[in-house]
PDB file of C-alpha atoms in Angstrom:
ATOM      1  CA  UNK A   1     -66.697  60.590   2.443  1.00 44.00           C
ATOM      2  CA  UNK A   2     -63.477  62.263   1.450  1.00 42.00           C
ATOM      3  CA  UNK A   3     -63.508  64.108   4.775  1.00 40.00           C
ATOM      4  CA  UNK A   4     -63.962  60.862   6.674  1.00 37.00           C
ATOM      5  CA  UNK A   5     -61.141  59.128   4.800  1.00 44.00           C
ATOM      6  CA  UNK A   6     -58.773  62.011   5.533  1.00 37.00           C
ATOM      7  CA  UNK A   7     -59.754  61.936   9.143  1.00 42.00           C
ATOM      8  CA  UNK A   8     -59.279  58.187   9.285  1.00 37.00           C
ATOM      9  CA  UNK A   9     -55.807  58.464   7.711  1.00 42.00           C
ATOM     10  CA  UNK A  10     -54.883  61.164  10.214  1.00 44.00           C
ATOM     11  CA  UNK A  11     -56.006  58.917  12.993  1.00 42.00           C
ATOM     12  CA  UNK A  12     -53.933  56.041  11.629  1.00 49.00           C
ATOM     13  CA  UNK A  13     -50.937  58.325  11.366  1.00 48.00           C
ATOM     14  CA  UNK A  14     -51.299  59.434  14.976  1.00 41.00           C
ATOM     15  CA  UNK A  15     -51.660  55.838  16.044  1.00 44.00           C
ATOM     16  CA  UNK A  16     -48.513  54.868  14.184  1.00 46.00           C
ATOM     17  CA  UNK A  17     -46.636  57.799  15.700  1.00 48.00           C
ATOM     18  CA  UNK A  18     -47.823  56.848  19.163  1.00 42.00           C
ATOM     19  CA  UNK A  19     -46.824  53.213  18.631  1.00 49.00           C
ATOM     20  CA  UNK A  20     -43.426  54.341  17.273  1.00 44.00           C
ATOM     21  CA  UNK A  21     -42.848  56.559  20.301  1.00 47.00           C
ATOM     22  CA  UNK A  22     -43.878  53.713  22.606  1.00 49.00           C
ATOM     23  CA  UNK A  23     -41.469  51.321  20.897  1.00 51.00           C
ATOM     24  CA  UNK A  24     -38.638  53.904  21.112  1.00 44.00           C
ATOM     25  CA  UNK A  25     -39.382  54.484  24.798  1.00 49.00           C
ATOM     26  CA  UNK A  26     -39.356  50.752  25.458  1.00 53.00           C
ATOM     27  CA  UNK A  27     -36.073  50.396  23.621  1.00 53.00           C
ATOM     28  CA  UNK A  28     -34.520  53.245  25.648  1.00 57.00           C
ATOM     29  CA  UNK A  29     -35.764  51.617  28.866  1.00 53.00           C
ATOM     30  CA  UNK A  30     -34.265  48.281  27.866  1.00 52.00           C
ATOM     31  CA  UNK A  31     -30.954  49.999  27.103  1.00 56.00           C
ATOM     32  CA  UNK A  32     -31.002  51.747  30.497  1.00 56.00           C
ATOM     33  CA  UNK A  33     -31.814  48.476  32.240  1.00 53.00           C
ATOM     34  CA  UNK A  34     -28.963  46.759  30.378  1.00 56.00           C
ATOM     35  CA  UNK A  35     -26.583  49.515  31.415  1.00 55.00           C
ATOM     36  CA  UNK A  36     -27.638  49.146  35.090  1.00 56.00           C
ATOM     37  CA  UNK A  37     -27.226  45.397  34.859  1.00 53.00           C
ATOM     38  CA  UNK A  38     -23.770  45.755  33.329  1.00 60.00           C
ATOM     39  CA  UNK A  39     -22.772  48.251  36.020  1.00 58.00           C
ATOM     40  CA  UNK A  40     -23.982  45.941  38.784  1.00 54.00           C
ATOM     41  CA  UNK A  41     -22.071  43.094  37.184  1.00 47.00           C
ATOM     42  CA  UNK A  42     -18.928  45.237  37.100  1.00 58.00           C
ATOM     43  CA  UNK A  43     -19.429  46.186  40.749  1.00 55.00           C
ATOM     44  CA  UNK A  44     -19.828  42.536  41.678  1.00 42.00           C
ATOM     45  CA  UNK A  45     -16.717  41.620  39.804  1.00 45.00           C
ATOM     46  CA  UNK A  46     -14.723  44.450  41.377  1.00 51.00           C
ATOM     47  CA  UNK A  47     -16.030  43.581  44.829  1.00 49.00           C
ATOM     48  CA  UNK A  48     -15.075  40.007  44.217  1.00 49.00           C
ATOM     49  CA  UNK A  49     -11.616  41.172  43.131  1.00 45.00           C
ATOM     50  CA  UNK A  50     -11.319  43.335  46.237  1.00 50.00           C
ATOM     51  CA  UNK A  51     -12.385  40.392  48.372  1.00 48.00           C
ATOM     52  CA  UNK A  52      -9.745  38.203  46.745  1.00 51.00           C
ATOM     53  CA  UNK A  53      -7.133  40.939  47.260  1.00 49.00           C
ATOM     54  CA  UNK A  54      -8.142  41.358  50.904  1.00 46.00           C
ATOM     55  CA  UNK A  55      -8.018  37.621  51.419  1.00 47.00           C
ATOM     56  CA  UNK A  56      -4.596  37.357  49.845  1.00 47.00           C
ATOM     57  CA  UNK A  57      -3.288  40.234  51.963  1.00 42.00           C
ATOM     58  CA  UNK A  58      -4.779  38.757  55.111  1.00 46.00           C
ATOM     59  CA  UNK A  59      -3.261  35.356  54.432  1.00 45.00           C
ATOM     60  CA  UNK A  60       0.112  36.958  53.673  1.00 43.00           C
ATOM     61  CA  UNK A  61      -0.024  38.856  56.941  1.00 41.00           C
ATOM     62  CA  UNK A  62      -0.837  35.692  58.855  1.00 43.00           C
ATOM     63  CA  UNK A  63       1.996  33.823  57.198  1.00 41.00           C
ATOM     64  CA  UNK A  64       4.547  36.609  57.562  1.00 42.00           C
ATOM     65  CA  UNK A  65       3.561  37.145  61.192  1.00 43.00           C
ATOM     66  CA  UNK A  66       4.329  33.540  62.095  1.00 42.00           C
ATOM     67  CA  UNK A  67       7.526  32.779  64.016  1.00 43.00           C
ATOM     68  CA  UNK A  68       8.841  30.559  61.234  1.00 42.00           C
ATOM     69  CA  UNK A  69       8.904  33.444  58.758  1.00 39.00           C
ATOM     70  CA  UNK A  70      10.307  35.772  61.429  1.00 44.00           C
ATOM     71  CA  UNK A  71      13.238  33.425  61.975  1.00 48.00           C
ATOM     72  CA  UNK A  72      13.673  32.975  58.235  1.00 49.00           C
ATOM     73  CA  UNK A  73      14.063  36.733  57.817  1.00 68.00           C
ATOM     74  CA  UNK A  74      17.255  36.497  59.907  1.00 81.00           C
ATOM     75  CA  UNK A  75      18.941  34.137  57.513  1.00 86.00           C
ATOM     76  CA  UNK A  76      21.000  36.982  56.047  1.00 90.00           C
ATOM     77  CA  UNK A  77      23.139  39.503  57.925  1.00 92.00           C
ATOM     78  CA  UNK A  78      21.009  42.597  58.586  1.00 92.00           C
ATOM     79  CA  UNK A  79      21.971  46.076  57.540  1.00 92.00           C
ATOM     80  CA  UNK A  80      20.959  47.558  60.875  1.00 93.00           C
ATOM     81  CA  UNK A  81      22.815  46.859  64.117  1.00 94.00           C
ATOM     82  CA  UNK A  82      19.526  46.458  66.002  1.00 96.00           C
ATOM     83  CA  UNK A  83      16.957  43.938  64.725  1.00 95.00           C
ATOM     84  CA  UNK A  84      13.648  44.234  66.591  1.00 95.00           C
ATOM     85  CA  UNK A  85      11.686  41.185  65.496  1.00 92.00           C
ATOM     86  CA  UNK A  86       9.527  41.424  68.646  1.00 90.00           C
ATOM     87  CA  UNK A  87       8.445  45.014  68.004  1.00 93.00           C
ATOM     88  CA  UNK A  88       8.926  45.784  71.688  1.00 92.00           C
ATOM     89  CA  UNK A  89      11.809  48.273  71.541  1.00 95.00           C
ATOM     90  CA  UNK A  90      11.115  51.963  71.414  1.00 94.00           C
ATOM     91  CA  UNK A  91      12.474  54.143  68.628  1.00 95.00           C
ATOM     92  CA  UNK A  92      14.536  56.112  71.116  1.00 95.00           C
ATOM     93  CA  UNK A  93      16.146  52.986  72.559  1.00 96.00           C
ATOM     94  CA  UNK A  94      16.966  51.615  69.089  1.00 96.00           C
ATOM     95  CA  UNK A  95      18.471  54.963  68.018  1.00 96.00           C
ATOM     96  CA  UNK A  96      20.533  55.174  71.231  1.00 97.00           C
ATOM     97  CA  UNK A  97      21.930  51.633  70.862  1.00 97.00           C
ATOM     98  CA  UNK A  98      22.777  52.107  67.161  1.00 96.00           C
ATOM     99  CA  UNK A  99      24.695  55.310  67.859  1.00 96.00           C
ATOM    100  CA  UNK A 100      26.534  53.659  70.740  1.00 96.00           C
ATOM    101  CA  UNK A 101      27.498  50.649  68.639  1.00 96.00           C
ATOM    102  CA  UNK A 102      28.662  52.889  65.752  1.00 95.00           C
ATOM    103  CA  UNK A 103      31.054  54.657  68.138  1.00 95.00           C
ATOM    104  CA  UNK A 104      32.230  51.317  69.510  1.00 96.00           C
ATOM    105  CA  UNK A 105      33.077  50.110  65.958  1.00 94.00           C
ATOM    106  CA  UNK A 106      35.336  53.132  65.507  1.00 94.00           C
ATOM    107  CA  UNK A 107      37.264  52.117  68.616  1.00 92.00           C
ATOM    108  CA  UNK A 108      37.425  48.331  68.346  1.00 92.00           C
ATOM    109  CA  UNK A 109      36.759  47.690  64.668  1.00 93.00           C
ATOM    110  CA  UNK A 110      34.244  44.962  65.525  1.00 94.00           C
ATOM    111  CA  UNK A 111      30.508  44.718  64.823  1.00 95.00           C
ATOM    112  CA  UNK A 112      27.907  44.192  67.518  1.00 97.00           C
ATOM    113  CA  UNK A 113      24.392  43.068  66.622  1.00 97.00           C
ATOM    114  CA  UNK A 114      21.324  43.203  68.887  1.00 97.00           C
ATOM    115  CA  UNK A 115      18.420  40.881  68.027  1.00 97.00           C
ATOM    116  CA  UNK A 116      15.216  41.207  70.012  1.00 96.00           C
ATOM    117  CA  UNK A 117      12.739  38.307  69.657  1.00 96.00           C
ATOM    118  CA  UNK A 118       9.581  37.513  71.550  1.00 94.00           C
ATOM    119  CA  UNK A 119      10.138  33.732  71.527  1.00 93.00           C
ATOM    120  CA  UNK A 120      13.137  31.622  70.689  1.00 94.00           C
ATOM    121  CA  UNK A 121      13.270  28.689  68.251  1.00 92.00           C
ATOM    122  CA  UNK A 122      12.324  25.330  69.672  1.00 87.00           C
ATOM    123  CA  UNK A 123      14.730  23.978  72.324  1.00 88.00           C
ATOM    124  CA  UNK A 124      17.235  26.848  71.904  1.00 93.00           C
ATOM    125  CA  UNK A 125      18.594  29.114  74.578  1.00 95.00           C
ATOM    126  CA  UNK A 126      19.393  32.791  73.825  1.00 96.00           C
ATOM    127  CA  UNK A 127      23.095  31.904  73.651  1.00 95.00           C
ATOM    128  CA  UNK A 128      22.457  28.987  71.281  1.00 96.00           C
ATOM    129  CA  UNK A 129      20.443  31.237  68.984  1.00 96.00           C
ATOM    130  CA  UNK A 130      23.142  33.952  69.163  1.00 96.00           C
ATOM    131  CA  UNK A 131      25.756  31.360  68.134  1.00 96.00           C
ATOM    132  CA  UNK A 132      23.532  30.188  65.271  1.00 95.00           C
ATOM    133  CA  UNK A 133      23.113  33.706  63.913  1.00 96.00           C
ATOM    134  CA  UNK A 134      26.845  34.397  64.365  1.00 96.00           C
ATOM    135  CA  UNK A 135      27.711  31.409  62.194  1.00 96.00           C
ATOM    136  CA  UNK A 136      24.886  31.981  59.728  1.00 95.00           C
ATOM    137  CA  UNK A 137      25.942  35.578  59.126  1.00 96.00           C
ATOM    138  CA  UNK A 138      29.600  34.521  58.810  1.00 95.00           C
ATOM    139  CA  UNK A 139      30.789  37.175  61.256  1.00 96.00           C
ATOM    140  CA  UNK A 140      34.386  37.906  62.176  1.00 95.00           C
ATOM    141  CA  UNK A 141      36.365  37.114  65.291  1.00 96.00           C
ATOM    142  CA  UNK A 142      35.887  40.657  66.608  1.00 95.00           C
ATOM    143  CA  UNK A 143      32.119  40.576  66.247  1.00 97.00           C
ATOM    144  CA  UNK A 144      29.359  40.011  68.806  1.00 97.00           C
ATOM    145  CA  UNK A 145      25.747  38.880  68.588  1.00 97.00           C
ATOM    146  CA  UNK A 146      23.344  39.631  71.470  1.00 97.00           C
ATOM    147  CA  UNK A 147      19.952  37.897  71.490  1.00 97.00           C
ATOM    148  CA  UNK A 148      17.226  39.365  73.749  1.00 97.00           C
ATOM    149  CA  UNK A 149      14.450  36.900  74.584  1.00 96.00           C
ATOM    150  CA  UNK A 150      11.428  38.842  75.808  1.00 95.00           C
ATOM    151  CA  UNK A 151       9.155  35.998  76.858  1.00 93.00           C
ATOM    152  CA  UNK A 152      11.722  34.404  79.167  1.00 95.00           C
ATOM    153  CA  UNK A 153      13.333  37.747  80.102  1.00 95.00           C
ATOM    154  CA  UNK A 154      16.850  36.463  79.377  1.00 96.00           C
ATOM    155  CA  UNK A 155      19.616  37.348  76.932  1.00 97.00           C
ATOM    156  CA  UNK A 156      22.402  35.423  75.282  1.00 96.00           C
ATOM    157  CA  UNK A 157      25.772  36.608  73.900  1.00 97.00           C
ATOM    158  CA  UNK A 158      28.097  34.926  71.456  1.00 97.00           C
ATOM    159  CA  UNK A 159      31.370  36.545  70.401  1.00 97.00           C
ATOM    160  CA  UNK A 160      34.495  35.958  68.370  1.00 95.00           C
ATOM    161  CA  UNK A 161      37.754  34.579  69.679  1.00 94.00           C
ATOM    162  CA  UNK A 162      39.635  37.870  69.438  1.00 95.00           C
ATOM    163  CA  UNK A 163      37.473  39.516  72.087  1.00 95.00           C
ATOM    164  CA  UNK A 164      39.471  39.194  75.279  1.00 94.00           C
ATOM    165  CA  UNK A 165      37.767  41.725  77.571  1.00 95.00           C
ATOM    166  CA  UNK A 166      34.530  39.724  77.759  1.00 95.00           C
ATOM    167  CA  UNK A 167      34.466  36.435  79.687  1.00 95.00           C
ATOM    168  CA  UNK A 168      31.861  33.695  79.693  1.00 96.00           C
ATOM    169  CA  UNK A 169      30.941  34.496  83.301  1.00 96.00           C
ATOM    170  CA  UNK A 170      30.381  38.195  82.490  1.00 96.00           C
ATOM    171  CA  UNK A 171      28.379  37.325  79.353  1.00 96.00           C
ATOM    172  CA  UNK A 172      26.167  35.047  81.482  1.00 96.00           C
ATOM    173  CA  UNK A 173      25.769  37.792  84.075  1.00 96.00           C
ATOM    174  CA  UNK A 174      24.669  40.246  81.380  1.00 96.00           C
ATOM    175  CA  UNK A 175      22.084  37.775  80.062  1.00 96.00           C
ATOM    176  CA  UNK A 176      20.729  36.574  83.408  1.00 95.00           C
ATOM    177  CA  UNK A 177      21.142  39.638  85.644  1.00 95.00           C
ATOM    178  CA  UNK A 178      21.427  42.846  83.613  1.00 96.00           C
ATOM    179  CA  UNK A 179      18.741  42.155  81.025  1.00 96.00           C
ATOM    180  CA  UNK A 180      16.090  40.587  83.313  1.00 96.00           C
ATOM    181  CA  UNK A 181      16.306  43.553  85.720  1.00 95.00           C
ATOM    182  CA  UNK A 182      13.953  45.633  83.560  1.00 95.00           C
ATOM    183  CA  UNK A 183      12.714  42.930  81.148  1.00 95.00           C
ATOM    184  CA  UNK A 184      10.759  41.245  83.950  1.00 94.00           C
ATOM    185  CA  UNK A 185       8.816  44.508  84.277  1.00 93.00           C
ATOM    186  CA  UNK A 186       8.261  44.463  80.441  1.00 93.00           C
ATOM    187  CA  UNK A 187      10.491  47.502  80.027  1.00 95.00           C
ATOM    188  CA  UNK A 188      12.340  45.936  77.114  1.00 96.00           C
ATOM    189  CA  UNK A 189      13.775  49.198  75.767  1.00 95.00           C
ATOM    190  CA  UNK A 190      15.391  50.058  79.102  1.00 95.00           C
ATOM    191  CA  UNK A 191      16.614  46.469  79.469  1.00 96.00           C
ATOM    192  CA  UNK A 192      18.256  46.571  76.048  1.00 96.00           C
ATOM    193  CA  UNK A 193      19.954  49.873  76.929  1.00 97.00           C
ATOM    194  CA  UNK A 194      21.258  48.362  80.182  1.00 96.00           C
ATOM    195  CA  UNK A 195      22.820  45.495  78.224  1.00 97.00           C
ATOM    196  CA  UNK A 196      24.282  47.884  75.677  1.00 97.00           C
ATOM    197  CA  UNK A 197      25.840  50.173  78.293  1.00 97.00           C
ATOM    198  CA  UNK A 198      27.463  47.345  80.197  1.00 97.00           C
ATOM    199  CA  UNK A 199      28.657  45.541  77.069  1.00 97.00           C
ATOM    200  CA  UNK A 200      30.060  48.711  75.451  1.00 96.00           C
ATOM    201  CA  UNK A 201      31.912  49.572  78.638  1.00 96.00           C
ATOM    202  CA  UNK A 202      33.506  46.091  78.714  1.00 97.00           C
ATOM    203  CA  UNK A 203      34.420  45.993  75.012  1.00 96.00           C
ATOM    204  CA  UNK A 204      35.859  49.503  75.201  1.00 95.00           C
ATOM    205  CA  UNK A 205      38.200  48.233  77.959  1.00 94.00           C
ATOM    206  CA  UNK A 206      36.669  50.669  80.469  1.00 94.00           C
ATOM    207  CA  UNK A 207      35.811  47.998  82.999  1.00 94.00           C
ATOM    208  CA  UNK A 208      32.660  46.127  83.998  1.00 95.00           C
ATOM    209  CA  UNK A 209      30.119  48.361  85.814  1.00 94.00           C
ATOM    210  CA  UNK A 210      28.323  45.267  87.043  1.00 93.00           C
ATOM    211  CA  UNK A 211      24.668  44.299  86.906  1.00 91.00           C
ATOM    212  CA  UNK A 212      21.999  46.647  88.134  1.00 85.00           C
ATOM    213  CA  UNK A 213      20.791  43.881  90.480  1.00 56.00           C
ATOM    214  CA  UNK A 214      23.618  44.959  92.806  1.00 52.00           C
ATOM    215  CA  UNK A 215      22.044  48.378  93.125  1.00 50.00           C
ATOM    216  CA  UNK A 216      18.689  46.757  93.763  1.00 49.00           C
ATOM    217  CA  UNK A 217      20.152  44.690  96.603  1.00 46.00           C
ATOM    218  CA  UNK A 218      21.794  47.759  98.111  1.00 44.00           C
ATOM    219  CA  UNK A 219      18.517  49.652  97.971  1.00 45.00           C
ATOM    220  CA  UNK A 220      16.799  46.884  99.879  1.00 43.00           C
ATOM    221  CA  UNK A 221      18.960  47.717 102.950  1.00 44.00           C
ATOM    222  CA  UNK A 222      17.123  51.031 103.283  1.00 48.00           C
ATOM    223  CA  UNK A 223      14.085  49.215 104.705  1.00 48.00           C
ATOM    224  CA  UNK A 224      13.857  49.228 108.501  1.00 50.00           C
ATOM    225  CA  UNK A 225      14.152  46.017 110.426  1.00 51.00           C
ATOM    226  CA  UNK A 226      11.234  44.541 112.413  1.00 56.00           C
ATOM    227  CA  UNK A 227      12.920  45.434 115.737  1.00 56.00           C
ATOM    228  CA  UNK A 228      13.289  49.072 114.834  1.00 60.00           C
ATOM    229  CA  UNK A 229       9.729  49.218 113.544  1.00 65.00           C
ATOM    230  CA  UNK A 230       8.404  47.705 116.823  1.00 66.00           C
ATOM    231  CA  UNK A 231      10.406  50.213 118.907  1.00 69.00           C
ATOM    232  CA  UNK A 232       9.055  53.179 116.966  1.00 72.00           C
ATOM    233  CA  UNK A 233       5.504  51.853 117.172  1.00 74.00           C
ATOM    234  CA  UNK A 234       5.826  51.663 120.981  1.00 77.00           C
ATOM    235  CA  UNK A 235       6.968  55.265 121.080  1.00 79.00           C
ATOM    236  CA  UNK A 236       4.020  56.391 118.976  1.00 79.00           C
ATOM    237  CA  UNK A 237       1.566  54.476 121.214  1.00 85.00           C
ATOM    238  CA  UNK A 238       3.016  56.176 124.314  1.00 82.00           C
ATOM    239  CA  UNK A 239       2.701  59.618 122.736  1.00 87.00           C
ATOM    240  CA  UNK A 240      -0.934  58.946 121.734  1.00 89.00           C
ATOM    241  CA  UNK A 241      -1.760  57.820 125.286  1.00 84.00           C
ATOM    242  CA  UNK A 242      -0.213  60.961 126.792  1.00 88.00           C
ATOM    243  CA  UNK A 243      -2.144  63.178 124.412  1.00 87.00           C
ATOM    244  CA  UNK A 244      -5.420  61.434 125.255  1.00 86.00           C
ATOM    245  CA  UNK A 245      -4.772  61.828 129.014  1.00 81.00           C
ATOM    246  CA  UNK A 246      -4.049  65.503 128.582  1.00 85.00           C
ATOM    247  CA  UNK A 247      -7.174  65.950 126.477  1.00 84.00           C
ATOM    248  CA  UNK A 248      -9.363  64.508 129.266  1.00 80.00           C
ATOM    249  CA  UNK A 249      -7.523  65.700 132.396  1.00 80.00           C
ATOM    250  CA  UNK A 250      -7.039  69.379 131.488  1.00 79.00           C
ATOM    251  CA  UNK A 251     -10.756  70.144 130.914  1.00 83.00           C
ATOM    252  CA  UNK A 252     -11.689  68.301 134.131  1.00 81.00           C
ATOM    253  CA  UNK A 253      -9.126  70.310 136.142  1.00 78.00           C
ATOM    254  CA  UNK A 254     -10.508  73.548 134.652  1.00 77.00           C
ATOM    255  CA  UNK A 255     -14.071  72.517 135.500  1.00 75.00           C
ATOM    256  CA  UNK A 256     -13.258  71.733 139.139  1.00 76.00           C
ATOM    257  CA  UNK A 257     -11.311  74.978 139.446  1.00 76.00           C
ATOM    258  CA  UNK A 258     -14.377  77.012 138.378  1.00 74.00           C
ATOM    259  CA  UNK A 259     -16.694  75.008 140.655  1.00 74.00           C
ATOM    260  CA  UNK A 260     -14.382  75.537 143.616  1.00 68.00           C
ATOM    261  CA  UNK A 261     -14.527  79.330 143.224  1.00 62.00           C
ATOM    262  CA  UNK A 262     -18.331  79.292 143.334  1.00 60.00           C
TER     263      UNK A 262
END
């Protein structure tokens, strides 16, 4: 009996140990599950935060990319002499214009600002917008503002009263002849450089080189007239006919010559 009681106690001890191990294993599993749940919750919260951040950045981009904000950014006088709101000017063209305008300032003492925009404010011409920026920036009488409108391929210039080398007619020619020459081909960097070169030459009192449209008109005279083209075509037809006759007649003459000898 004593042996059986000992054995029974041993069995009860093993059973308790087994149940204890099982309870510990279940507790550890619950803890692991809780950790996974907490981690997933954190991931969801962080993903939600990232989504909110992405949404806020996206909305900010949409708002800042609107024309209203683009025009609002020009409320204060810029630090750079070239403001490319349209993003259509090349780095090389911007660098070239800025260097040219810096040299011009050393000569004349005036500031010249180039502003490139894709579209203009409602019911404003390039000159109207240039005048608005001139007054808004409180520029001096030796200063100039040039607005380049890419969508309409026209430019406008407004300048102070102390600039005597630039007339209204020349300013209009620069905006409606010089700039559109390349702007119509969407070569906005080249068009801006054309405007810069002509304007700098005028403001430096070196004379007006004129619009590049003059060179385009002179190049058009290189085309041949319809009368000359018709005359040359007649000559070519005559030459072709002669060559065809020779190609047929010479072999026939050779053939008859050989037959005659036989």
